[in-house]
Amino acid sequence: MSNIKIVTDSAVALTPEEIKQYDITVIPLTVQIGGVVYEDGVTIQRDEFLEKMVTSHSLPQTSQPSIGKFQAVYEAIHEKNPNSEILSIHLSSGLSGTVHAADQAAALTAAKITTFDSLNADRAQAFCVLVAAKMAQNGAEMSEILTEIEKVRSNSHTFLSFTSLDNMVAGGRLSKTSGLIGNLLNIKVGAGVDKTGSVEVITKGRGMKALSKFNDGVIAKMQEYSEILAIGVSHAGVPEVAEKMAVRLNKIWPDIKIEVMTTGPIISTHTGVGALAILYYAR
């Protein structure tokens, strides 16, 4: 049995099989939509969230788990495994205060806890989590795991393409005038998660051809690396588009198992329905 237990949050994109196989504890973020507060992945699932977001009159609000929630989880793990350490890996501090809440909770428990900012979310967050969990199961020390996942973090990339500017306007990332003009002109956006873990707009263009060109550029960039170690494709309500992209990527990298998943509220609230994300870990 591993002496290091892995904790993460629900912004991560993991399959149920991965969570079970590697004994990963996932702490849910909360999301408020239509005046109702839900626990991400517990009282509301990702597809249901997207449906509610489309009909909501206001932008959903997401928030990190409370310090008390973290503390309760840490203490439960410590009580069950008093000789174990905990490695708590979380979504980017550029997107949420989750890792800071984890830090504060860690100081309130008797457990030996190390927190880690993945500087990413979704499947790119999972790249760090899975490497850590596999190493922990193989008996690696905390210092060894941290050294390795720092490399994973530095070499993980997320690129997003989205079709509507409505959520960017509602979230204050774009003026109403710019958003109106953009939607009238059929402007599409290509973005990425930068090295600080924040979403940064890379390009804007008219029509779906602009997104196709953006994604072509992402794939061309991927092909410049000597080795692609992991790939994920996530989406906000466009599974057919995501599956088509996964098939395209698998033709280039046939030995990689590409998980196609619906992205969580933290990303889809930024992008709105219709977004596609290509996430990869490369060397």
XYZ file of N, CA and C in Angstrom:
849
model
N 0.841 -1.203 0.000
C 0.000 0.000 0.000
C 0.880 1.258 0.000
N 0.471 2.239 -0.809
C 1.259 3.458 -0.923
C 1.264 4.232 0.390
N 2.400 4.848 0.700
C 2.518 5.673 1.888
C 2.176 7.128 1.591
N 1.856 7.425 0.310
C 1.472 8.785 -0.097
C 0.080 8.734 -0.720
N -0.828 9.519 -0.170
C -2.197 9.568 -0.661
C -2.391 10.823 -1.511
N -3.070 10.666 -2.636
C -3.250 11.768 -3.578
C -4.653 12.359 -3.437
N -4.687 13.691 -3.284
C -5.942 14.441 -3.228
C -5.934 15.458 -4.360
N -7.082 15.680 -4.983
C -7.195 16.727 -5.997
C -8.593 17.334 -5.897
N -8.976 18.144 -6.872
C -10.295 18.779 -6.853
C -11.043 18.467 -8.136
N -12.310 18.812 -8.159
C -13.172 18.382 -9.259
C -12.981 19.147 -10.559
N -12.064 20.109 -10.594
C -11.722 20.732 -11.875
C -10.921 19.783 -12.747
N -10.410 18.721 -12.159
C -9.599 17.746 -12.875
C -10.483 16.912 -13.811
N -9.888 16.389 -14.864
C -10.601 15.491 -15.777
C -10.000 14.095 -15.636
N -10.613 13.303 -14.783
C -10.198 11.918 -14.558
C -11.377 10.996 -14.836
N -11.100 9.808 -15.317
C -12.168 8.830 -15.486
C -12.458 8.166 -14.137
N -13.662 7.635 -13.945
C -13.960 6.902 -12.704
C -12.984 5.747 -12.478
N -12.557 5.123 -13.573
C -11.613 4.000 -13.467
C -10.266 4.462 -12.933
N -9.807 5.615 -13.378
C -8.532 6.147 -12.896
C -8.608 6.498 -11.415
N -9.710 7.109 -11.026
C -9.886 7.501 -9.620
C -9.841 6.262 -8.720
N -10.511 5.209 -9.145
C -10.555 3.981 -8.357
C -9.209 3.264 -8.354
N -8.613 3.132 -9.545
C -7.360 2.393 -9.673
C -6.242 2.994 -8.837
N -6.176 4.314 -8.788
C -5.072 4.987 -8.096
C -5.473 5.582 -6.746
N -6.687 5.232 -6.289
C -7.152 5.640 -4.960
C -7.003 7.154 -4.766
N -7.547 7.910 -5.720
C -7.448 9.376 -5.701
C -8.693 9.955 -5.028
N -8.491 10.871 -4.115
C -9.599 11.569 -3.464
C -9.864 12.876 -4.207
N -11.101 13.070 -4.651
C -11.476 14.272 -5.401
C -12.421 15.117 -4.551
N -12.000 16.337 -4.229
C -12.821 17.250 -3.429
C -13.609 18.152 -4.381
N -14.938 18.189 -4.229
C -15.736 18.967 -5.189
C -15.662 20.471 -4.982
N -15.572 21.206 -6.078
C -15.800 22.639 -6.046
C -17.302 22.862 -5.954
N -17.691 24.063 -5.603
C -19.117 24.377 -5.601
C -19.427 25.306 -6.773
N -20.649 25.205 -7.263
C -21.086 26.056 -8.366
C -22.497 26.527 -8.068
N -22.724 27.816 -8.262
C -24.051 28.383 -8.064
C -24.624 28.770 -9.411
N -25.804 28.255 -9.677
C -26.454 28.555 -10.953
C -27.967 28.581 -10.726
N -28.607 29.625 -11.219
C -30.043 29.779 -11.009
C -30.414 29.914 -9.551
N -29.488 30.469 -8.749
C -29.762 30.663 -7.337
C -29.588 29.424 -6.475
N -29.169 28.322 -7.072
C -28.981 27.064 -6.344
C -27.503 26.716 -6.317
N -27.017 26.272 -5.161
C -25.620 25.888 -5.008
C -25.499 24.367 -5.135
N -24.575 23.919 -5.978
C -24.347 22.497 -6.201
C -22.890 22.152 -5.891
N -22.649 20.879 -5.621
C -21.281 20.363 -5.526
C -20.939 19.716 -6.862
N -19.909 20.215 -7.485
C -19.487 19.743 -8.797
C -19.164 18.252 -8.749
N -19.840 17.493 -9.613
C -19.588 16.062 -9.691
C -20.291 15.244 -8.637
N -20.991 15.912 -7.705
C -21.716 15.202 -6.645
C -23.215 15.421 -6.796
N -23.634 16.681 -6.691
C -25.064 16.984 -6.831
C -25.406 17.554 -8.206
N -24.389 17.784 -9.021
C -24.618 18.160 -10.416
C -23.477 17.606 -11.259
N -23.844 16.998 -12.397
C -22.847 16.446 -13.304
C -22.576 17.438 -14.435
N -21.507 17.200 -15.160
C -21.037 18.199 -16.117
C -22.024 18.493 -17.243
N -22.634 17.465 -17.800
C -23.599 17.702 -18.873
C -24.827 18.458 -18.362
N -25.251 18.125 -17.144
C -26.387 18.818 -16.536
C -26.047 20.284 -16.281
N -24.818 20.541 -15.856
C -24.390 21.926 -15.634
C -24.488 22.725 -16.933
N -24.015 22.151 -18.031
C -24.064 22.858 -19.310
C -25.499 23.187 -19.704
N -26.413 22.246 -19.474
C -27.823 22.476 -19.801
C -28.373 23.638 -18.988
N -28.035 23.682 -17.712
C -28.527 24.756 -16.848
C -27.874 26.093 -17.207
N -26.604 26.052 -17.619
C -25.904 27.289 -17.978
C -26.550 27.947 -19.194
N -26.996 27.134 -20.144
C -27.613 27.664 -21.363
C -28.895 28.426 -21.043
N -29.660 27.944 -20.082
C -30.954 28.563 -19.773
C -30.879 29.582 -18.633
N -29.719 29.700 -17.986
C -29.585 30.627 -16.862
C -29.565 32.073 -17.354
N -30.162 32.967 -16.556
C -30.184 34.386 -16.907
C -28.912 35.113 -16.468
N -28.084 34.443 -15.695
C -26.832 35.041 -15.233
C -25.713 34.014 -15.319
N -24.488 34.505 -15.318
C -23.331 33.628 -15.420
C -23.186 32.812 -14.130
N -22.958 31.507 -14.246
C -22.742 30.697 -13.044
C -21.520 31.200 -12.263
N -21.535 30.950 -10.975
C -20.407 31.307 -10.128
C -19.805 30.044 -9.536
N -18.499 29.891 -9.702
C -17.819 28.737 -9.128
C -16.956 29.203 -7.957
N -16.789 28.339 -6.981
C -15.934 28.679 -5.851
C -15.216 27.448 -5.338
N -14.061 27.693 -4.732
C -13.249 26.607 -4.229
C -13.899 25.939 -3.023
N -13.514 24.699 -2.720
C -14.006 24.058 -1.503
C -13.591 24.885 -0.286
N -14.388 24.821 0.763
C -14.070 25.568 1.974
C -12.850 24.973 2.672
N -12.219 25.780 3.492
C -11.092 25.301 4.288
C -11.544 24.136 5.170
N -12.761 24.246 5.711
C -13.301 23.181 6.549
C -13.465 21.873 5.800
N -13.873 21.966 4.518
C -14.018 20.759 3.698
C -12.666 20.095 3.490
N -11.657 20.893 3.165
C -10.310 20.346 3.018
C -9.846 19.711 4.322
N -10.052 20.416 5.411
C -9.590 19.925 6.710
C -10.238 18.575 7.042
N -11.539 18.464 6.781
C -12.253 17.213 7.071
C -11.711 16.057 6.239
N -11.432 16.325 4.969
C -10.892 15.277 4.094
C -9.500 14.865 4.553
N -8.643 15.836 4.831
C -7.287 15.534 5.276
C -7.292 14.722 6.577
N -8.148 15.119 7.511
C -8.177 14.423 8.802
C -8.722 13.011 8.670
N -9.673 12.816 7.763
C -10.213 11.470 7.536
C -9.146 10.545 6.958
N -8.360 11.070 6.010
C -7.274 10.266 5.430
C -6.225 9.961 6.494
N -5.886 10.959 7.294
C -4.869 10.785 8.333
C -5.321 9.781 9.399
N -6.595 9.844 9.745
C -7.122 8.921 10.762
C -7.064 7.479 10.264
N -7.348 7.291 8.991
C -7.340 5.948 8.400
C -5.927 5.466 8.112
N -5.042 6.411 7.765
C -3.660 6.073 7.407
C -2.707 7.008 8.152
N -2.542 6.827 9.455
C -1.781 7.791 10.267
C -0.308 7.927 9.887
N 0.238 6.946 9.188
C 1.653 7.013 8.802
C 1.855 7.522 7.379
N 0.755 7.868 6.730
C 0.844 8.315 5.340
C 1.052 9.825 5.237
N 1.610 10.230 4.094
C 1.671 11.640 3.720
C 0.565 11.905 2.704
N 0.206 13.169 2.550
C -0.815 13.555 1.577
C -0.201 14.543 0.594
N -0.398 14.269 -0.695
C -0.011 15.210 -1.748
C -1.298 15.730 -2.373
N -1.556 17.014 -2.209
C -2.806 17.644 -2.631
C -2.536 18.517 -3.854
N -2.997 18.069 -5.017
C -2.684 18.699 -6.307
C -3.932 19.408 -6.830
N -3.820 20.698 -7.134
C -5.028 21.455 -7.449
C -4.933 22.297 -8.712
N -6.141 22.741 -9.129
C -6.213 23.561 -10.326
C -5.473 24.876 -10.131
N -5.221 25.508 -11.235
C -4.378 26.695 -11.268
C -4.829 27.798 -10.318
N -3.854 28.355 -9.614
C -4.125 29.531 -8.777
C -4.485 30.742 -9.631
N -4.232 30.666 -10.929
C -4.641 31.735 -11.839
C -6.119 31.679 -12.180
N -6.773 30.581 -11.813
C -8.194 30.406 -12.102
C -9.053 30.330 -10.844
N -8.436 29.977 -9.719
C -9.203 29.727 -8.504
C -8.297 29.828 -7.276
N -8.915 30.063 -6.135
C -8.172 30.088 -4.873
C -8.090 28.736 -4.192
N -8.400 27.673 -4.926
C -8.471 26.332 -4.333
C -7.182 25.915 -3.637
N -6.047 26.099 -4.301
C -4.787 25.647 -3.706
C -4.454 26.452 -2.445
N -4.895 27.693 -2.388
C -4.656 28.505 -1.190
C -5.523 28.012 -0.028
N -6.754 27.599 -0.327
C -7.611 27.013 0.710
C -7.003 25.712 1.223
N -6.423 24.930 0.308
C -5.762 23.691 0.704
C -4.576 23.982 1.616
N -3.805 25.011 1.293
C -2.667 25.417 2.130
C -3.116 25.745 3.551
N -4.184 26.534 3.640
C -4.666 26.952 4.957
C -5.190 25.772 5.767
N -5.884 24.869 5.101
C -6.405 23.686 5.792
C -5.275 22.776 6.261
N -4.219 22.681 5.456
C -3.083 21.816 5.801
C -2.448 22.241 7.118
N -2.469 23.548 7.386
C -1.858 24.065 8.618
C -2.698 23.764 9.852
N -3.933 23.321 9.645
C -4.845 23.082 10.767
C -4.951 21.615 11.160
N -4.251 20.743 10.446
C -4.364 19.308 10.714
C -3.026 18.732 11.171
N -3.119 17.544 11.757
C -1.911 16.841 12.205
C -1.260 16.062 11.069
N -1.969 15.952 9.959
C -1.437 15.196 8.812
C -0.264 15.923 8.173
N 0.598 15.148 7.560
C 1.730 15.709 6.827
C 1.288 15.927 5.377
N 1.113 17.189 5.005
C 0.493 17.518 3.724
C 1.404 18.414 2.893
N 1.524 18.079 1.624
C 2.210 18.928 0.652
C 1.188 19.340 -0.396
N 1.051 20.630 -0.654
C 0.134 21.091 -1.692
C 0.924 21.455 -2.948
N 0.254 21.356 -4.089
C 0.924 21.589 -5.373
C -0.042 22.277 -6.324
N 0.384 23.398 -6.887
C -0.393 24.164 -7.861
C -0.076 23.632 -9.256
N -1.050 23.004 -9.887
C -0.805 22.420 -11.217
C -0.673 23.484 -12.301
N -1.091 24.725 -11.995
C -1.097 25.818 -12.974
C -1.898 25.450 -14.219
N -2.881 24.582 -14.017
C -3.715 24.173 -15.130
C -5.025 23.631 -14.586
N -5.819 23.021 -15.436
C -7.091 22.420 -15.031
C -7.404 21.299 -16.015
N -8.535 20.640 -15.781
C -9.038 19.636 -16.702
C -8.024 18.501 -16.884
N -7.822 18.046 -18.114
C -6.936 16.895 -18.322
C -5.474 17.249 -18.090
N -5.093 18.513 -18.276
C -3.711 18.908 -17.996
C -3.421 18.837 -16.498
N -4.410 19.137 -15.681
C -4.287 18.921 -14.237
C -4.146 17.425 -13.961
N -4.903 16.630 -14.690
C -4.853 15.171 -14.515
C -3.485 14.592 -14.867
N -2.790 15.208 -15.806
C -1.450 14.692 -16.139
C -0.570 14.653 -14.886
N -0.586 15.735 -14.112
C 0.181 15.791 -12.862
C -0.339 14.771 -11.854
N -1.648 14.722 -11.707
C -2.256 13.834 -10.718
C -1.931 12.373 -11.013
N -2.051 11.975 -12.265
C -1.829 10.578 -12.628
C -0.372 10.169 -12.479
N 0.545 11.041 -12.880
C 1.965 10.729 -12.701
C 2.275 10.569 -11.213
N 1.760 11.479 -10.397
C 1.981 11.408 -8.954
C 1.393 10.128 -8.369
N 0.180 9.788 -8.766
C -0.499 8.615 -8.213
C 0.214 7.320 -8.602
N 0.659 7.246 -9.853
C 1.383 6.047 -10.304
C 2.706 5.903 -9.554
N 3.411 7.006 -9.393
C 4.681 6.959 -8.665
C 4.454 6.589 -7.196
N 3.398 7.119 -6.598
C 3.094 6.804 -5.200
C 2.820 5.317 -5.039
N 2.052 4.749 -5.967
C 1.757 3.317 -5.889
C 3.011 2.470 -6.050
N 3.984 3.008 -6.749
C 5.242 2.283 -6.952
C 6.257 2.553 -5.838
N 5.832 3.276 -4.803
C 6.672 3.459 -3.637
C 7.630 4.628 -3.680
N 7.408 5.586 -4.590
C 8.314 6.739 -4.689
C 8.176 7.642 -3.467
N 9.240 8.348 -3.162
C 9.233 9.317 -2.066
C 8.595 10.621 -2.543
N 8.148 11.431 -1.587
C 7.504 12.704 -1.922
C 8.423 13.591 -2.764
N 9.691 13.683 -2.392
C 10.622 14.543 -3.132
C 10.762 14.095 -4.579
N 10.756 12.791 -4.805
C 10.860 12.256 -6.171
C 9.618 12.606 -6.981
N 8.466 12.472 -6.347
C 7.213 12.767 -7.034
C 7.136 14.249 -7.391
N 7.507 15.098 -6.452
C 7.448 16.539 -6.706
C 8.370 16.949 -7.840
N 9.553 16.381 -7.870
C 10.497 16.686 -8.954
C 9.895 16.324 -10.301
N 9.230 15.172 -10.348
C 8.674 14.695 -11.619
C 7.458 15.510 -12.042
N 6.564 15.814 -11.095
C 5.358 16.533 -11.519
C 5.642 18.004 -11.808
N 6.737 18.531 -11.295
C 7.156 19.867 -11.719
C 7.527 19.856 -13.200
N 8.145 18.766 -13.647
C 8.470 18.610 -15.072
C 7.190 18.478 -15.895
N 6.247 17.683 -15.368
C 4.970 17.504 -16.066
C 4.261 18.851 -16.206
N 4.216 19.606 -15.115
C 3.569 20.918 -15.126
C 4.205 21.838 -16.166
N 5.515 21.864 -16.220
C 6.226 22.746 -17.145
C 6.010 22.360 -18.601
N 5.674 21.095 -18.822
C 5.575 20.597 -20.195
C 4.158 20.202 -20.594
N 3.178 20.707 -19.835
C 1.776 20.473 -20.172
C 1.191 21.736 -20.795
N 0.360 21.545 -21.788
C -0.167 22.677 -22.558
C -1.674 22.511 -22.778
N -2.383 23.625 -22.701
C -3.831 23.633 -22.925
C -4.179 24.721 -23.928
N -4.913 24.326 -24.964
C -5.379 25.287 -25.963
C -6.884 25.142 -26.129
N -7.570 26.271 -26.107
C -9.025 26.305 -26.144
C -9.512 27.060 -27.369
N -10.557 26.543 -27.981
C -11.212 27.306 -29.049
C -12.691 27.381 -28.693
N -13.274 28.606 -28.756
C -14.678 28.707 -28.415
C -15.416 29.622 -29.374
N -16.724 29.355 -29.445
C -17.523 29.877 -30.553
C -18.401 31.060 -30.187
N -18.560 31.349 -28.895
C -19.408 32.461 -28.460
C -18.639 33.355 -27.499
N -18.888 34.648 -27.574
C -18.242 35.607 -26.675
C -19.132 35.978 -25.487
N -20.316 35.377 -25.395
C -21.293 35.768 -24.371
C -20.739 35.612 -22.952
N -20.100 34.477 -22.672
C -19.605 34.256 -21.314
C -18.424 35.160 -20.978
N -17.626 35.500 -21.989
C -16.520 36.419 -21.749
C -17.046 37.809 -21.386
N -18.142 38.197 -22.023
C -18.766 39.489 -21.701
C -19.360 39.441 -20.303
N -20.116 38.386 -20.012
C -20.766 38.256 -18.710
C -19.750 38.176 -17.583
N -18.602 37.606 -17.880
C -17.561 37.468 -16.864
C -16.657 38.679 -16.754
N -16.921 39.696 -17.562
C -16.156 40.939 -17.479
C -14.823 40.892 -18.198
N -14.599 39.861 -19.001
C -13.324 39.749 -19.717
C -13.361 40.466 -21.068
N -14.559 40.940 -21.438
C -14.740 41.634 -22.710
C -15.894 42.608 -22.519
N -15.789 43.791 -23.125
C -16.867 44.771 -22.980
C -18.107 44.307 -23.742
N -19.273 44.817 -23.328
C -20.516 44.433 -24.003
C -20.500 44.856 -25.466
N -19.918 46.009 -25.722
C -19.856 46.494 -27.109
C -18.985 45.580 -27.955
N -17.825 45.226 -27.426
C -16.921 44.334 -28.161
C -17.577 42.982 -28.384
N -18.281 42.483 -27.353
C -18.947 41.191 -27.476
C -20.052 41.223 -28.509
N -20.854 42.307 -28.517
C -21.930 42.439 -29.492
C -21.373 42.483 -30.905
N -20.352 43.305 -31.093
C -19.731 43.409 -32.419
C -19.133 42.061 -32.824
N -18.465 41.407 -31.844
C -17.853 40.119 -32.133
C -18.864 39.080 -32.562
N -19.995 39.005 -31.861
C -21.019 38.033 -32.220
C -21.662 38.369 -33.560
N -21.873 39.654 -33.817
C -22.443 40.059 -35.105
C -21.513 39.701 -36.259
N -20.220 39.819 -36.002
C -19.236 39.517 -37.044
C -18.833 38.049 -37.054
N -19.494 37.232 -36.181
C -19.197 35.802 -36.116
C -17.740 35.546 -35.725
N -17.258 36.317 -34.725
C -15.875 36.187 -34.277
C -15.717 34.961 -33.386
N -14.699 34.160 -33.663
C -14.343 32.989 -32.858
C -12.995 33.248 -32.190
N -12.776 32.577 -31.053
C -11.596 32.861 -30.238
C -10.757 31.615 -30.015
N -9.442 31.779 -30.127
C -8.495 30.737 -29.756
C -7.701 31.231 -28.551
N -7.587 30.397 -27.534
C -6.927 30.821 -26.303
C -6.058 29.693 -25.758
N -5.240 30.044 -24.765
C -4.396 29.046 -24.123
C -4.257 29.368 -22.652
N -3.795 28.384 -21.887
C -3.468 28.619 -20.484
C -1.990 28.975 -20.427
N -1.673 30.189 -19.943
C -0.288 30.636 -19.952
C 0.478 30.080 -18.758
N 1.735 30.451 -18.630
C 2.610 29.876 -17.606
C 2.249 30.300 -16.187
N 1.371 31.316 -16.057
C 0.891 31.694 -14.731
C -0.397 30.955 -14.390
N -0.883 30.152 -15.337
C -2.105 29.406 -15.105
C -3.374 30.165 -15.399
N -3.283 31.270 -16.133
C -4.453 32.065 -16.495
C -4.798 31.843 -17.963
N -6.074 32.010 -18.303
C -6.512 31.867 -19.692
C -6.177 33.144 -20.451
N -5.504 32.993 -21.571
C -5.049 34.135 -22.367
C -5.537 33.981 -23.806
N -6.221 35.003 -24.325
C -6.668 34.975 -25.720
C -5.466 35.085 -26.639
N -5.370 34.162 -27.582
C -4.237 34.126 -28.516
C -4.617 34.717 -29.872
N -5.828 34.383 -30.318
C -6.223 34.851 -31.642
C -7.735 34.993 -31.723
N -8.193 35.883 -32.600
C -9.606 36.032 -32.910
C -9.746 36.033 -34.422
N -10.825 35.442 -34.911
C -11.044 35.424 -36.352
C -12.505 35.176 -36.664
N -12.881 35.426 -37.894
C -14.276 35.288 -38.296
C -14.577 33.873 -38.763
N -15.671 33.304 -38.221
C -16.179 32.033 -38.700
C -15.407 30.826 -38.198
N -15.962 29.652 -38.518
C -15.373 28.399 -38.049
C -14.025 28.112 -38.694
N -13.776 28.724 -39.862
C -12.463 28.521 -40.492
C -11.345 29.064 -39.610
N -11.643 30.108 -38.859
C -10.638 30.682 -37.956
C -10.269 29.688 -36.864
N -11.277 28.970 -36.345
C -11.001 27.959 -35.327
C -10.256 26.772 -35.919
N -10.616 26.391 -37.123
C -9.906 25.286 -37.783
C -8.437 25.626 -37.977
N -8.182 26.858 -38.383
C -6.794 27.309 -38.564
C -6.053 27.317 -37.231
N -6.723 27.767 -36.173
C -6.110 27.789 -34.842
C -5.753 26.372 -34.399
N -6.687 25.438 -34.546
C -6.426 24.061 -34.135
C -5.362 23.400 -35.002
N -5.330 23.744 -36.291
C -4.254 23.254 -37.163
C -2.899 23.700 -36.623
N -2.847 24.956 -36.156
C -1.600 25.474 -35.599
C -1.195 24.772 -34.322
N -2.187 24.440 -33.477
C -1.901 23.702 -32.241
C -1.296 22.341 -32.575
N -1.889 21.649 -33.522
C -1.398 20.314 -33.898
C -0.015 20.404 -34.526
N 0.201 21.417 -35.347
C 1.526 21.610 -35.950
C 2.578 21.829 -34.866
N 2.224 22.607 -33.834
C 3.135 22.835 -32.713
C 3.424 21.541 -31.977
N 2.409 20.707 -31.789
C 2.591 19.425 -31.129
C 3.593 18.549 -31.881
N 3.534 18.633 -33.200
C 4.401 17.788 -34.022
C 5.863 18.223 -33.992
N 6.124 19.397 -33.425
C 7.510 19.860 -33.306
C 8.254 19.193 -32.143
N 7.485 18.626 -31.201
C 8.125 17.992 -30.034
C 8.660 16.615 -30.410
N 9.719 16.227 -29.730
C 10.296 14.909 -30.003
C 9.424 13.782 -29.479
N 8.639 14.077 -28.429
C 7.787 13.034 -27.846
C 6.542 13.653 -27.219
N 5.382 13.099 -27.576
C 4.126 13.449 -26.927
C 3.783 12.309 -25.980
N 3.643 12.625 -24.704
C 3.449 11.591 -23.688
C 1.982 11.371 -23.325
N 1.163 12.386 -23.458
C -0.257 12.244 -23.126
C -1.052 13.314 -23.858
N -2.283 12.962 -24.219
C -3.180 13.892 -24.915
C -4.578 13.749 -24.328
N -5.251 14.867 -24.168
C -6.657 14.854 -23.797
C -7.430 15.785 -24.712
N -8.683 15.462 -24.942
C -9.575 16.357 -25.684
C -10.816 16.548 -24.820
N -11.103 17.786 -24.473
C -12.273 18.092 -23.661
C -13.170 19.072 -24.410
N -14.425 19.101 -24.007
C -15.376 19.950 -24.741
C -16.462 20.443 -23.808
N -17.164 21.465 -24.253
C -18.328 21.983 -23.540
C -19.547 21.824 -24.444
N -20.131 20.634 -24.410
C -21.370 20.397 -25.136
C -21.245 20.090 -26.608
N -20.040 19.766 -27.076
C -19.872 19.409 -28.497
C -19.106 18.076 -28.598
N -19.719 16.981 -28.137
C -19.011 15.694 -28.128
C -18.591 15.199 -29.503
N -19.415 15.479 -30.526
C -19.068 15.002 -31.875
C -17.808 15.690 -32.389
N -17.699 16.993 -32.119
C -16.509 17.746 -32.529
C -15.285 17.213 -31.802
N -15.438 16.932 -30.505
C -14.320 16.428 -29.706
C -13.878 15.046 -30.171
N -14.843 14.185 -30.445
C -14.504 12.833 -30.914
C -13.777 12.888 -32.259
N -14.229 13.780 -33.118
C -13.588 13.939 -34.425
C -12.150 14.409 -34.265
N -11.923 15.338 -33.317
C -10.569 15.809 -33.061
C -9.698 14.686 -32.494
N -10.258 13.881 -31.593
C -9.500 12.769 -31.010
C -9.080 11.767 -32.081
N -9.978 11.497 -33.008
C -9.647 10.577 -34.118
C -8.510 11.154 -34.956
N -8.586 12.440 -35.225
C -7.521 13.105 -36.000
C -6.170 13.007 -35.286
N -6.186 13.265 -33.986
C -4.935 13.210 -33.207
C -4.405 11.785 -33.113
N -5.315 10.822 -32.985
C -4.873 9.427 -32.878
C -4.258 8.890 -34.166
N -4.613 9.495 -35.284
C -3.975 9.095 -36.540
C -2.507 9.500 -36.545
N -2.197 10.580 -35.842
C -0.807 11.053 -35.762
C -0.067 10.355 -34.633
N -0.766 10.152 -33.492
C -0.158 9.486 -32.331
C -1.008 8.274 -31.950
N -0.904 7.192 -32.735
C -1.802 6.042 -32.551
C -1.600 5.270 -31.248
N -0.459 5.447 -30.605
C -0.184 4.674 -29.389
C -0.686 5.352 -28.110
N -1.250 6.538 -28.233
C -1.720 7.267 -27.057
C -3.229 7.089 -26.891
N -3.638 6.707 -25.691
C -5.062 6.597 -25.381
C -5.576 8.004 -25.055
N -6.420 8.526 -25.893
C -6.922 9.894 -25.724
C -8.290 9.852 -25.057
N -8.382 10.445 -23.870
C -9.663 10.536 -23.187
C -10.426 11.745 -23.713
N -11.656 11.518 -24.135
C -12.544 12.602 -24.564
C -13.543 12.835 -23.439
N -13.548 14.032 -22.874
C -14.365 14.293 -21.698
C -15.062 15.652 -21.787
N -16.199 15.751 -21.103
C -16.863 17.044 -20.954
C -16.098 17.840 -19.904
N -15.768 19.081 -20.220
C -15.013 19.891 -19.267
C -15.901 20.323 -18.107
N -15.273 20.691 -17.006
C -16.015 21.068 -15.809
C -16.445 22.524 -15.807
N -17.196 22.914 -14.792
C -17.731 24.283 -14.707
C -16.668 25.373 -14.721
N -15.484 25.121 -14.150
C -14.465 26.170 -14.063
C -14.022 26.635 -15.450
N -13.971 25.704 -16.421
C -13.584 26.056 -17.793
C -14.797 26.495 -18.610
N -15.882 25.739 -18.533
C -17.042 26.060 -19.378
C -17.685 27.390 -19.000
N -17.528 27.812 -17.740
C -18.026 29.134 -17.369
C -17.237 30.228 -18.081
N -15.940 30.002 -18.301
C -15.119 30.955 -19.064
C -15.532 30.984 -20.536
N -15.751 29.801 -21.108
C -15.836 29.682 -22.560
C -17.251 29.655 -23.120
N -18.205 29.195 -22.306
C -19.543 28.968 -22.824
C -19.628 27.645 -23.563
N -20.847 27.282 -23.926
C -21.071 26.038 -24.660
C -20.451 26.150 -26.055
N -19.911 25.060 -26.541
C -19.313 25.036 -27.879
C -17.801 25.035 -27.889
N -17.195 25.047 -26.704
C -15.729 25.109 -26.629
C -15.100 23.738 -26.816
N -13.883 23.763 -27.327
C -13.074 22.561 -27.505
C -11.697 22.828 -26.932
N -11.151 21.854 -26.211
C -9.803 21.997 -25.657
C -8.922 20.836 -26.094
N -7.724 21.172 -26.534
C -6.680 20.165 -26.799
C -5.637 20.342 -25.715
N -5.376 19.281 -24.978
C -4.432 19.333 -23.862
C -3.386 18.258 -24.081
N -2.119 18.608 -23.876
C -1.095 17.586 -24.093
C 0.128 17.812 -23.202
N 0.832 16.724 -22.986
C 2.057 16.704 -22.196
C 3.164 16.222 -23.124
N 4.174 17.053 -23.308
C 5.181 16.786 -24.346
C 6.594 16.959 -23.822
N 7.522 16.335 -24.524
C 8.948 16.562 -24.242
C 9.668 16.823 -25.546
